[in-house]
Amino acid sequence: MRRLLPLLTLLMPLAAAGQSLDGNRQAPVQPLSYPAAGQAVDLGYGVPAWRDRDGRMLVLKAGAQSSGASQRADAPLSFPVVDAGGVTSTDLQYGLDPHLQIHAGLSEHGGMSRSARVVGSEIGATYNLGRYSLGVSVGADSTPDQRLPRVLPGATPGVNGLPDFDSSAQLNARGRVAVGGQSGIDLGASVGRIRLLPGNELGINSLDQKALTFGVDHGPLSGTLIGRTMQPTLPGGYYGDRRWSSIDLGVTLRLPWQGELSIGAQNLWSSGSSVPTPAGPEPDQSRTPYVQYHQDL
């Protein structure tokens, strides 16, 4: 424990820095591949990893994804995939031993407009037993530099169908079961709170959110089903009849030339309150099919 305290102290600023760096949620953390003691190994990201003689290893990963391909990693929040935006992420992983690793990551989801971006941070731990793995993390997202009037197009990004998104915080859990050498099943759950900008159209300050994720992958092909529910945060835990639910479905094919083809639909199924909302419209839950291609250069 005395060895862990200095390391955690160093990693905590990384989570806080996600509020200001131009870097959304990083890709799912993969188990570290341990090289021989003192040996450097190329992980395919152009960044080496080292292992000391006590079995500890440090890895720095960076990457970019299309909005469609990143929906599995972005399970707590849903971003519009038709804004031609993408996700860039940087993740620092520290392996305490072949089974336990801690990680801290920064990410940025950007749209067509430079001002429409969401910066995220996450810190957590993953325990890997080879065929089974389980991870927990805490994360936060925010919209920095919100100095432009919200009436301008693209001044604020759309998140979960909410045009007045300000910030969010969530607790995440992820599990994976390997089936054979090239297949696996992923399960995820998230609970958190979304805060809206003052004077928003819904007339509420924040919403409680829950999300469940189910994913299957086989070789280069992966599919993900994500369900979300939002409810206004009101005193005494009273929500009234206002509740919004949706399901997203996406399939991604990784191509041999470092490309990705993503096909799916946001809000494939959705439901909302039938009660009129005099304060303003409900979150946008219109069904949005998409086809996206992403190429790493």
Tab-separated table of C-alpha atoms in Angstrom, residues 61-221:
chain	number	residue	atom	x	y	z
A	61	LYS	CA	-1.672	4.701	-25.561
A	62	ALA	CA	-3.164	7.261	-27.920
A	63	GLY	CA	-5.775	6.812	-30.617
A	64	ALA	CA	-8.676	8.207	-32.611
A	65	GLN	CA	-12.064	6.761	-33.535
A	66	SER	CA	-15.116	7.732	-35.499
A	67	SER	CA	-18.242	8.625	-33.555
A	68	GLY	CA	-19.949	5.377	-34.564
A	69	ALA	CA	-17.040	3.128	-33.601
A	70	SER	CA	-16.671	4.877	-30.248
A	71	GLN	CA	-20.246	4.223	-29.088
A	72	ARG	CA	-19.152	1.122	-27.180
A	73	ALA	CA	-16.613	3.130	-25.191
A	74	ASP	CA	-18.985	6.068	-24.814
A	75	ALA	CA	-21.769	4.014	-23.229
A	76	PRO	CA	-22.495	6.527	-20.399
A	77	LEU	CA	-23.210	9.302	-22.945
A	78	SER	CA	-24.610	9.365	-26.461
A	79	PHE	CA	-23.176	11.788	-29.019
A	80	PRO	CA	-24.670	12.483	-32.465
A	81	VAL	CA	-22.856	10.425	-35.107
A	82	VAL	CA	-23.929	12.647	-37.999
A	83	ASP	CA	-21.822	15.658	-37.021
A	84	ALA	CA	-18.717	14.295	-38.805
A	85	GLY	CA	-16.920	14.400	-35.475
A	86	GLY	CA	-14.567	11.919	-33.870
A	87	VAL	CA	-12.985	10.901	-30.576
A	88	THR	CA	-9.322	11.274	-29.675
A	89	SER	CA	-8.014	9.717	-26.479
A	90	THR	CA	-4.863	9.220	-24.437
A	91	ASP	CA	-4.662	6.494	-21.803
A	92	LEU	CA	-1.933	5.821	-19.238
A	93	GLN	CA	-1.908	2.269	-17.860
A	94	TYR	CA	0.227	0.989	-15.009
A	95	GLY	CA	0.410	-2.753	-14.446
A	96	LEU	CA	1.022	-3.664	-10.836
A	97	ASP	CA	1.273	-7.353	-11.778
A	98	PRO	CA	0.030	-9.561	-14.649
A	99	HIS	CA	-3.529	-9.399	-13.245
A	100	LEU	CA	-4.061	-5.911	-11.805
A	101	GLN	CA	-3.648	-2.581	-13.563
A	102	ILE	CA	-4.759	0.976	-12.920
A	103	HIS	CA	-5.396	3.545	-15.629
A	104	ALA	CA	-6.068	7.235	-16.141
A	105	GLY	CA	-7.321	8.660	-19.411
A	106	LEU	CA	-8.193	11.901	-21.175
A	107	SER	CA	-10.446	12.188	-24.230
A	108	GLU	CA	-12.113	14.733	-26.467
A	109	HIS	CA	-15.221	14.390	-28.604
A	110	GLY	CA	-15.262	17.061	-31.294
A	111	GLY	CA	-17.856	17.990	-33.887
A	112	MET	CA	-17.813	20.076	-37.034
A	113	SER	CA	-17.624	23.262	-34.989
A	114	ARG	CA	-14.475	23.783	-32.942
A	115	SER	CA	-16.546	25.145	-30.058
A	116	ALA	CA	-18.800	22.057	-29.973
A	117	ARG	CA	-16.599	19.673	-28.015
A	118	VAL	CA	-16.750	17.623	-24.841
A	119	VAL	CA	-13.622	16.856	-22.816
A	120	GLY	CA	-13.634	13.784	-20.590
A	121	SER	CA	-11.439	12.171	-17.953
A	122	GLU	CA	-11.503	8.777	-16.268
A	123	ILE	CA	-9.526	6.929	-13.617
A	124	GLY	CA	-10.025	3.299	-12.586
A	125	ALA	CA	-8.670	-0.207	-12.144
A	126	THR	CA	-8.996	-3.495	-14.037
A	127	TYR	CA	-8.492	-7.038	-12.727
A	128	ASN	CA	-7.730	-9.554	-15.455
A	129	LEU	CA	-7.690	-13.351	-15.093
A	130	GLY	CA	-7.124	-14.112	-18.757
A	131	ARG	CA	-10.522	-15.366	-19.798
A	132	TYR	CA	-12.368	-13.054	-17.398
A	133	SER	CA	-11.770	-9.396	-16.582
A	134	LEU	CA	-13.574	-6.818	-14.455
A	135	GLY	CA	-12.994	-3.080	-14.237
A	136	VAL	CA	-14.425	-0.135	-12.314
A	137	SER	CA	-13.853	3.562	-12.917
A	138	VAL	CA	-15.123	7.058	-12.224
A	139	GLY	CA	-15.375	9.595	-15.008
A	140	ALA	CA	-16.392	13.160	-15.745
A	141	ASP	CA	-17.218	15.116	-18.908
A	142	SER	CA	-17.535	18.837	-19.451
A	143	THR	CA	-17.939	21.451	-22.171
A	144	PRO	CA	-15.039	23.903	-21.749
A	145	ASP	CA	-14.888	27.447	-23.118
A	146	GLN	CA	-18.664	27.922	-23.176
A	147	ARG	CA	-18.358	31.646	-23.770
A	148	LEU	CA	-20.382	31.832	-26.986
A	149	PRO	CA	-24.143	32.504	-26.702
A	150	ARG	CA	-26.108	29.268	-26.760
A	151	VAL	CA	-28.338	30.604	-29.528
A	152	LEU	CA	-25.471	30.292	-32.016
A	153	PRO	CA	-25.472	27.080	-34.090
A	154	GLY	CA	-22.882	24.639	-32.776
A	155	ALA	CA	-22.126	26.684	-29.662
A	156	THR	CA	-23.017	23.700	-27.479
A	157	PRO	CA	-22.696	20.022	-28.451
A	158	GLY	CA	-25.678	17.675	-28.364
A	159	VAL	CA	-25.349	14.931	-25.753
A	160	ASN	CA	-28.077	12.352	-25.067
A	161	GLY	CA	-30.368	14.451	-27.253
A	162	LEU	CA	-29.869	17.431	-24.920
A	163	PRO	CA	-28.778	20.670	-26.630
A	164	ASP	CA	-27.963	22.383	-23.300
A	165	PHE	CA	-25.450	19.833	-21.918
A	166	ASP	CA	-22.974	21.311	-19.449
A	167	SER	CA	-21.237	18.460	-17.596
A	168	SER	CA	-21.651	14.957	-16.201
A	169	ALA	CA	-20.135	12.558	-13.686
A	170	GLN	CA	-20.557	8.800	-13.619
A	171	LEU	CA	-19.488	5.533	-11.996
A	172	ASN	CA	-18.750	2.775	-14.515
A	173	ALA	CA	-18.298	-1.002	-14.320
A	174	ARG	CA	-17.117	-3.206	-17.193
A	175	GLY	CA	-16.760	-6.942	-17.532
A	176	ARG	CA	-15.541	-9.213	-20.300
A	177	VAL	CA	-15.632	-12.950	-20.927
A	178	ALA	CA	-13.389	-14.374	-23.640
A	179	VAL	CA	-14.983	-17.076	-25.786
A	180	GLY	CA	-12.298	-18.865	-27.718
A	181	GLY	CA	-9.188	-17.149	-28.968
A	182	GLN	CA	-10.798	-14.381	-31.052
A	183	SER	CA	-14.253	-13.839	-29.553
A	184	GLY	CA	-15.637	-12.234	-26.437
A	185	ILE	CA	-18.687	-10.856	-24.646
A	186	ASP	CA	-18.625	-7.430	-22.984
A	187	LEU	CA	-21.022	-6.163	-20.304
A	188	GLY	CA	-21.109	-2.660	-18.899
A	189	ALA	CA	-23.160	-0.544	-16.517
A	190	SER	CA	-23.049	3.117	-15.575
A	191	VAL	CA	-24.882	5.407	-13.162
A	192	GLY	CA	-24.387	9.133	-13.064
A	193	ARG	CA	-25.775	12.630	-13.230
A	194	ILE	CA	-25.982	15.087	-16.137
A	195	ARG	CA	-26.030	18.832	-15.493
A	196	LEU	CA	-27.604	21.284	-17.917
A	197	LEU	CA	-26.779	24.910	-18.631
A	198	PRO	CA	-28.830	27.544	-16.778
A	199	GLY	CA	-31.962	28.620	-18.598
A	200	ASN	CA	-32.210	25.402	-20.599
A	201	GLU	CA	-35.349	24.506	-22.546
A	202	LEU	CA	-36.307	21.611	-20.257
A	203	GLY	CA	-36.490	23.892	-17.242
A	204	ILE	CA	-34.485	21.515	-14.983
A	205	ASN	CA	-30.950	21.683	-13.622
A	206	SER	CA	-29.852	18.049	-13.802
A	207	LEU	CA	-30.875	14.523	-14.766
A	208	ASP	CA	-30.045	11.132	-13.285
A	209	GLN	CA	-28.932	8.619	-15.874
A	210	LYS	CA	-28.442	4.854	-16.034
A	211	ALA	CA	-26.895	2.929	-18.925
A	212	LEU	CA	-26.412	-0.763	-19.744
A	213	THR	CA	-24.153	-2.087	-22.514
A	214	PHE	CA	-23.962	-5.502	-24.161
A	215	GLY	CA	-21.297	-6.199	-26.768
A	216	VAL	CA	-20.116	-9.193	-28.786
A	217	ASP	CA	-16.965	-9.367	-30.885
A	218	HIS	CA	-15.367	-11.964	-33.130
A	219	GLY	CA	-12.073	-11.120	-34.771
A	220	PRO	CA	-12.417	-7.795	-36.611
A	221	LEU	CA	-16.229	-7.701	-36.246
